[in-house]
Every structure is written in structure tokens, then in C-alpha cells.
């Protein structure tokens, strides 16, 4: 059952248009992803906990603008990919991309930009500054299928970091444990 592994992936979808947001949410859920949908870049930053600067007056997202799968809370959720509209009031998708890539905690999360405008200079700028993909709207199921390799790449990076951390911890802990054990032995 291949869907079990894909269901582990959580995507944060950001779009100010309710229709586009519902479309991308439905396409992602059809592909067995967990989805959180928000209506602005600032709410995406708030969801991720990156709203250190008080650029927006709202502190808590309204229930209508944030929809969580299975009543998950921000702290319990690990985001594996962010897909965002380019043109949004306040903070553009490009601004959100820059904030994500500038964050030490979230810089490795793949970001995908989507737009209804096919402007090559905009597309190139987004890709050069760290976006994994640039989709033209309306987003289709074939576009969503292109997300999987980016999610897998992010997952393998995460696994490599965990392995490195584990090895580092073993190197730190093993000598102390061994020494403690042998130090307690008495020579007869």
C-alpha cells in the first residue's frame, strides 16, 4: 500500500483566493497528503512560528482561514512542503519564500510557487532564490505529482541529519557509559 508513506507528508498551502485554495487543498488530499490551508503569507509564518516581527495586527488566525487536518495543532505538525500563490496582498509568495529560506529552522523545506501569470523573469527569480518548482494556475493533478521527488529529497536530508546526530550522540555517550561500567568493577 503505497499511500501509507505519502500520507505522512504534510503540505502547507497558502493562497488568498478561496477557490484556488480549495482546489489545491482538494488536489493534495486526493494525492493522500495532509493539508493545512491558510489565506496569507503572514498566517503561514504564524503557523510555522516565524512571526517574530509583528507585521500584522492579528495574533490568532481565524478558524475560517486556517483548516487543519484531523484537528492537528501547530506544535504537533511537521510541515514537509509549502506551496504558495505568488500574488497575494501584504506578503507575496516570493516574500514568503525569502522568509522561509532565510530561516535556520525551515530553510530545507521545499517551497513551490504558483501563479496565474506566466512572467519568465518572476519565475526565474523564484527558482534562483530557492523555489523547487513554479506552477502555472490552475494547478492540476499532474503538477501535484511533481511534488513527490521534492518531498522525498527533503525526507532523505532529514534522515541524514538524524543519523549524523545519532552517531554524534553515540560517540559522546558510549565512552562515558563504558568507563562508568568498568570503573565500578573491582580487581580481585
Short mmCIF file of C-alpha atoms in Angstrom, two decimals:
data_model
loop_
_atom_site.label_atom_id
_atom_site.label_comp_id
_atom_site.label_asym_id
_atom_site.label_seq_id
_atom_site.Cartn_x
_atom_site.Cartn_y
_atom_site.Cartn_z
CA UNK A 1 0.00 0.00 0.00
CA UNK A 2 1.98 3.00 -1.32
CA UNK A 3 -0.44 5.57 0.04
CA UNK A 4 0.62 4.94 3.63
CA UNK A 5 4.03 6.53 3.11
CA UNK A 6 2.63 9.51 1.22
CA UNK A 7 0.08 10.17 3.98
CA UNK A 8 2.99 11.05 6.27
CA UNK A 9 3.70 14.17 4.21
CA UNK A 10 2.17 17.43 5.38
CA UNK A 11 1.79 20.35 2.98
CA UNK A 12 1.12 23.96 3.95
CA UNK A 13 -0.93 25.58 1.16
CA UNK A 14 -1.04 29.40 1.02
CA UNK A 15 -3.42 31.29 -1.27
CA UNK A 16 -5.58 34.36 -0.73
CA UNK A 17 -8.19 33.12 -3.22
CA UNK A 18 -10.71 30.80 -1.55
CA UNK A 19 -11.41 28.98 -4.82
CA UNK A 20 -7.72 28.39 -5.62
CA UNK A 21 -7.01 27.41 -2.00
CA UNK A 22 -9.83 24.85 -2.01
CA UNK A 23 -8.67 23.50 -5.40
CA UNK A 24 -5.07 22.96 -4.27
CA UNK A 25 -6.28 21.52 -0.96
CA UNK A 26 -8.52 19.02 -2.78
CA UNK A 27 -5.74 18.02 -5.23
CA UNK A 28 -3.28 17.48 -2.37
CA UNK A 29 -5.78 15.45 -0.34
CA UNK A 30 -6.59 13.37 -3.42
CA UNK A 31 -2.87 12.54 -3.52
CA UNK A 32 -3.04 11.47 0.16
CA UNK A 33 -1.21 14.43 1.67
CA UNK A 34 -2.18 16.04 4.96
CA UNK A 35 -3.00 19.67 4.20
CA UNK A 36 -3.13 22.88 6.16
CA UNK A 37 -4.51 25.78 4.12
CA UNK A 38 -4.10 29.43 5.06
CA UNK A 39 -5.10 32.62 3.24
CA UNK A 40 -1.97 34.76 3.62
CA UNK A 41 1.80 34.71 3.94
CA UNK A 42 1.59 36.18 7.44
CA UNK A 43 -0.74 33.36 8.57
CA UNK A 44 1.69 30.83 7.07
CA UNK A 45 4.51 32.40 9.10
CA UNK A 46 2.30 32.35 12.17
CA UNK A 47 1.52 28.66 11.62
CA UNK A 48 5.25 27.92 11.31
CA UNK A 49 6.07 30.06 14.33
CA UNK A 50 8.14 32.51 12.26
CA UNK A 51 6.08 35.60 13.01
CA UNK A 52 8.70 37.13 15.32
CA UNK A 53 8.16 40.53 13.74
CA UNK A 54 4.73 41.93 14.45
CA UNK A 55 3.98 42.99 10.90
CA UNK A 56 0.32 42.03 11.13
CA UNK A 57 -2.06 43.08 13.86
CA UNK A 58 -3.66 39.65 14.17
CA UNK A 59 -2.07 37.18 16.54
CA UNK A 60 -4.51 34.28 16.15
CA UNK A 61 -5.72 33.01 12.79
CA UNK A 62 -9.46 32.96 12.38
CA UNK A 63 -10.93 29.44 12.11
CA UNK A 64 -12.21 30.16 8.59
CA UNK A 65 -8.76 30.96 7.26
CA UNK A 66 -6.82 28.02 8.69
CA UNK A 67 -8.03 24.48 8.12
CA UNK A 68 -6.15 21.68 9.85
CA UNK A 69 -6.43 18.01 9.01
CA UNK A 70 -7.68 15.84 11.86
CA UNK A 71 -7.69 18.72 14.38
CA UNK A 72 -3.91 18.88 14.48
CA UNK A 73 -2.31 21.75 16.34
CA UNK A 74 0.61 23.84 15.14
CA UNK A 75 3.04 22.36 17.63
CA UNK A 76 2.22 18.75 16.67
CA UNK A 77 2.63 19.27 12.94
CA UNK A 78 5.78 18.98 10.89
CA UNK A 79 5.49 20.70 7.52
CA UNK A 80 7.22 18.85 4.67
CA UNK A 81 6.43 21.26 1.82
CA UNK A 82 4.97 24.73 1.33
CA UNK A 83 3.03 25.65 -1.79
CA UNK A 84 2.14 29.31 -2.12
CA UNK A 85 0.48 31.71 -4.52
CA UNK A 86 2.81 34.41 -5.84
CA UNK A 87 0.34 37.32 -5.93
CA UNK A 88 -1.18 37.97 -2.51
CA UNK A 89 -1.89 41.23 -0.69
CA UNK A 90 0.51 42.17 2.09
CA UNK A 91 3.13 39.48 1.67
CA UNK A 92 3.72 37.92 -1.75
CA UNK A 93 4.64 34.30 -2.25
CA UNK A 94 8.13 35.49 -3.14
CA UNK A 95 8.39 37.34 0.21
CA UNK A 96 7.24 34.16 1.98
CA UNK A 97 9.85 32.15 0.06
CA UNK A 98 12.58 34.55 1.18
CA UNK A 99 11.46 34.35 4.83
CA UNK A 100 11.37 30.54 4.73
CA UNK A 101 14.77 30.23 3.05
CA UNK A 102 16.21 32.82 5.46
CA UNK A 103 15.09 30.81 8.48
CA UNK A 104 17.53 28.37 10.05
CA UNK A 105 14.70 26.02 11.08
CA UNK A 106 12.75 25.90 7.81
CA UNK A 107 15.30 26.64 5.06
CA UNK A 108 15.36 22.98 3.93
CA UNK A 109 11.58 22.75 3.47
CA UNK A 110 10.79 22.69 -0.25
CA UNK A 111 8.77 25.71 -1.41
CA UNK A 112 6.66 25.70 -4.57
CA UNK A 113 5.30 28.92 -6.05
CA UNK A 114 2.14 29.05 -8.17
CA UNK A 115 0.78 31.92 -10.25
CA UNK A 116 -1.77 32.60 -12.95
CA UNK A 117 0.72 34.95 -14.62
CA UNK A 118 3.41 33.47 -16.85
CA UNK A 119 6.18 36.04 -16.34
CA UNK A 120 9.59 34.46 -17.10
CA UNK A 121 11.60 36.98 -15.02
CA UNK A 122 9.36 36.28 -11.99
CA UNK A 123 9.63 32.52 -12.48
CA UNK A 124 13.43 32.68 -12.79
CA UNK A 125 13.78 34.91 -9.74
CA UNK A 126 11.72 32.50 -7.61
CA UNK A 127 13.67 29.45 -8.82
CA UNK A 128 17.03 31.20 -8.33
CA UNK A 129 16.08 32.17 -4.78
CA UNK A 130 15.19 28.64 -3.70
CA UNK A 131 11.76 27.64 -5.02
CA UNK A 132 11.70 23.99 -6.09
CA UNK A 133 9.00 24.47 -8.72
CA UNK A 134 6.86 27.19 -10.27
CA UNK A 135 3.37 26.04 -11.30
CA UNK A 136 1.01 27.97 -13.53
CA UNK A 137 -2.60 28.12 -12.34
CA UNK A 138 -4.91 26.41 -12.41
CA UNK A 139 -2.79 23.75 -10.68
CA UNK A 140 -3.57 20.26 -11.93
CA UNK A 141 -3.10 16.76 -10.56
CA UNK A 142 -0.10 16.28 -12.88
CA UNK A 143 1.54 19.28 -11.14
CA UNK A 144 0.86 17.80 -7.71
CA UNK A 145 2.53 14.57 -8.84
CA UNK A 146 5.74 16.59 -9.41
CA UNK A 147 5.90 17.33 -5.67
CA UNK A 148 6.80 13.79 -4.60
CA UNK A 149 10.53 13.92 -5.54
CA UNK A 150 10.94 17.20 -3.60
CA UNK A 151 9.25 15.67 -0.56
CA UNK A 152 11.47 12.59 -0.80
CA UNK A 153 14.59 14.73 -1.13
CA UNK A 154 13.58 16.68 1.96
CA UNK A 155 12.86 13.46 3.83
CA UNK A 156 16.27 11.96 2.94
CA UNK A 157 18.06 15.16 4.08
CA UNK A 158 16.16 14.95 7.35
CA UNK A 159 17.08 11.28 7.77
CA UNK A 160 20.75 12.02 7.06
CA UNK A 161 20.75 14.78 9.70
CA UNK A 162 19.14 12.43 12.23
CA UNK A 163 21.71 9.72 11.50
CA UNK A 164 24.54 12.24 11.94
CA UNK A 165 23.06 13.45 15.22
CA UNK A 166 22.65 9.87 16.44
CA UNK A 167 26.25 8.99 15.54
CA UNK A 168 27.48 12.12 17.29
CA UNK A 169 25.48 11.25 20.39
CA UNK A 170 26.80 7.67 20.37
CA UNK A 171 30.35 8.95 20.20
CA UNK A 172 29.70 11.28 23.12
CA UNK A 173 27.75 8.80 25.25
CA UNK A 174 29.48 5.49 24.59
CA UNK A 175 32.88 6.24 26.19
CA UNK A 176 31.26 7.60 29.33
CA UNK A 177 28.93 4.63 29.69
CA UNK A 178 31.76 2.18 29.10
CA UNK A 179 34.08 3.93 31.53
CA UNK A 180 31.41 4.08 34.20
CA UNK A 181 30.67 0.41 33.87
CA UNK A 182 34.33 -0.65 34.05
CA UNK A 183 35.21 1.80 36.79
CA UNK A 184 32.76 0.09 39.11
CA UNK A 185 34.46 -3.30 38.75
CA UNK A 186 36.87 -4.36 41.44
CA UNK A 187 40.05 -6.24 40.68
CA UNK A 188 40.26 -9.37 42.84
#
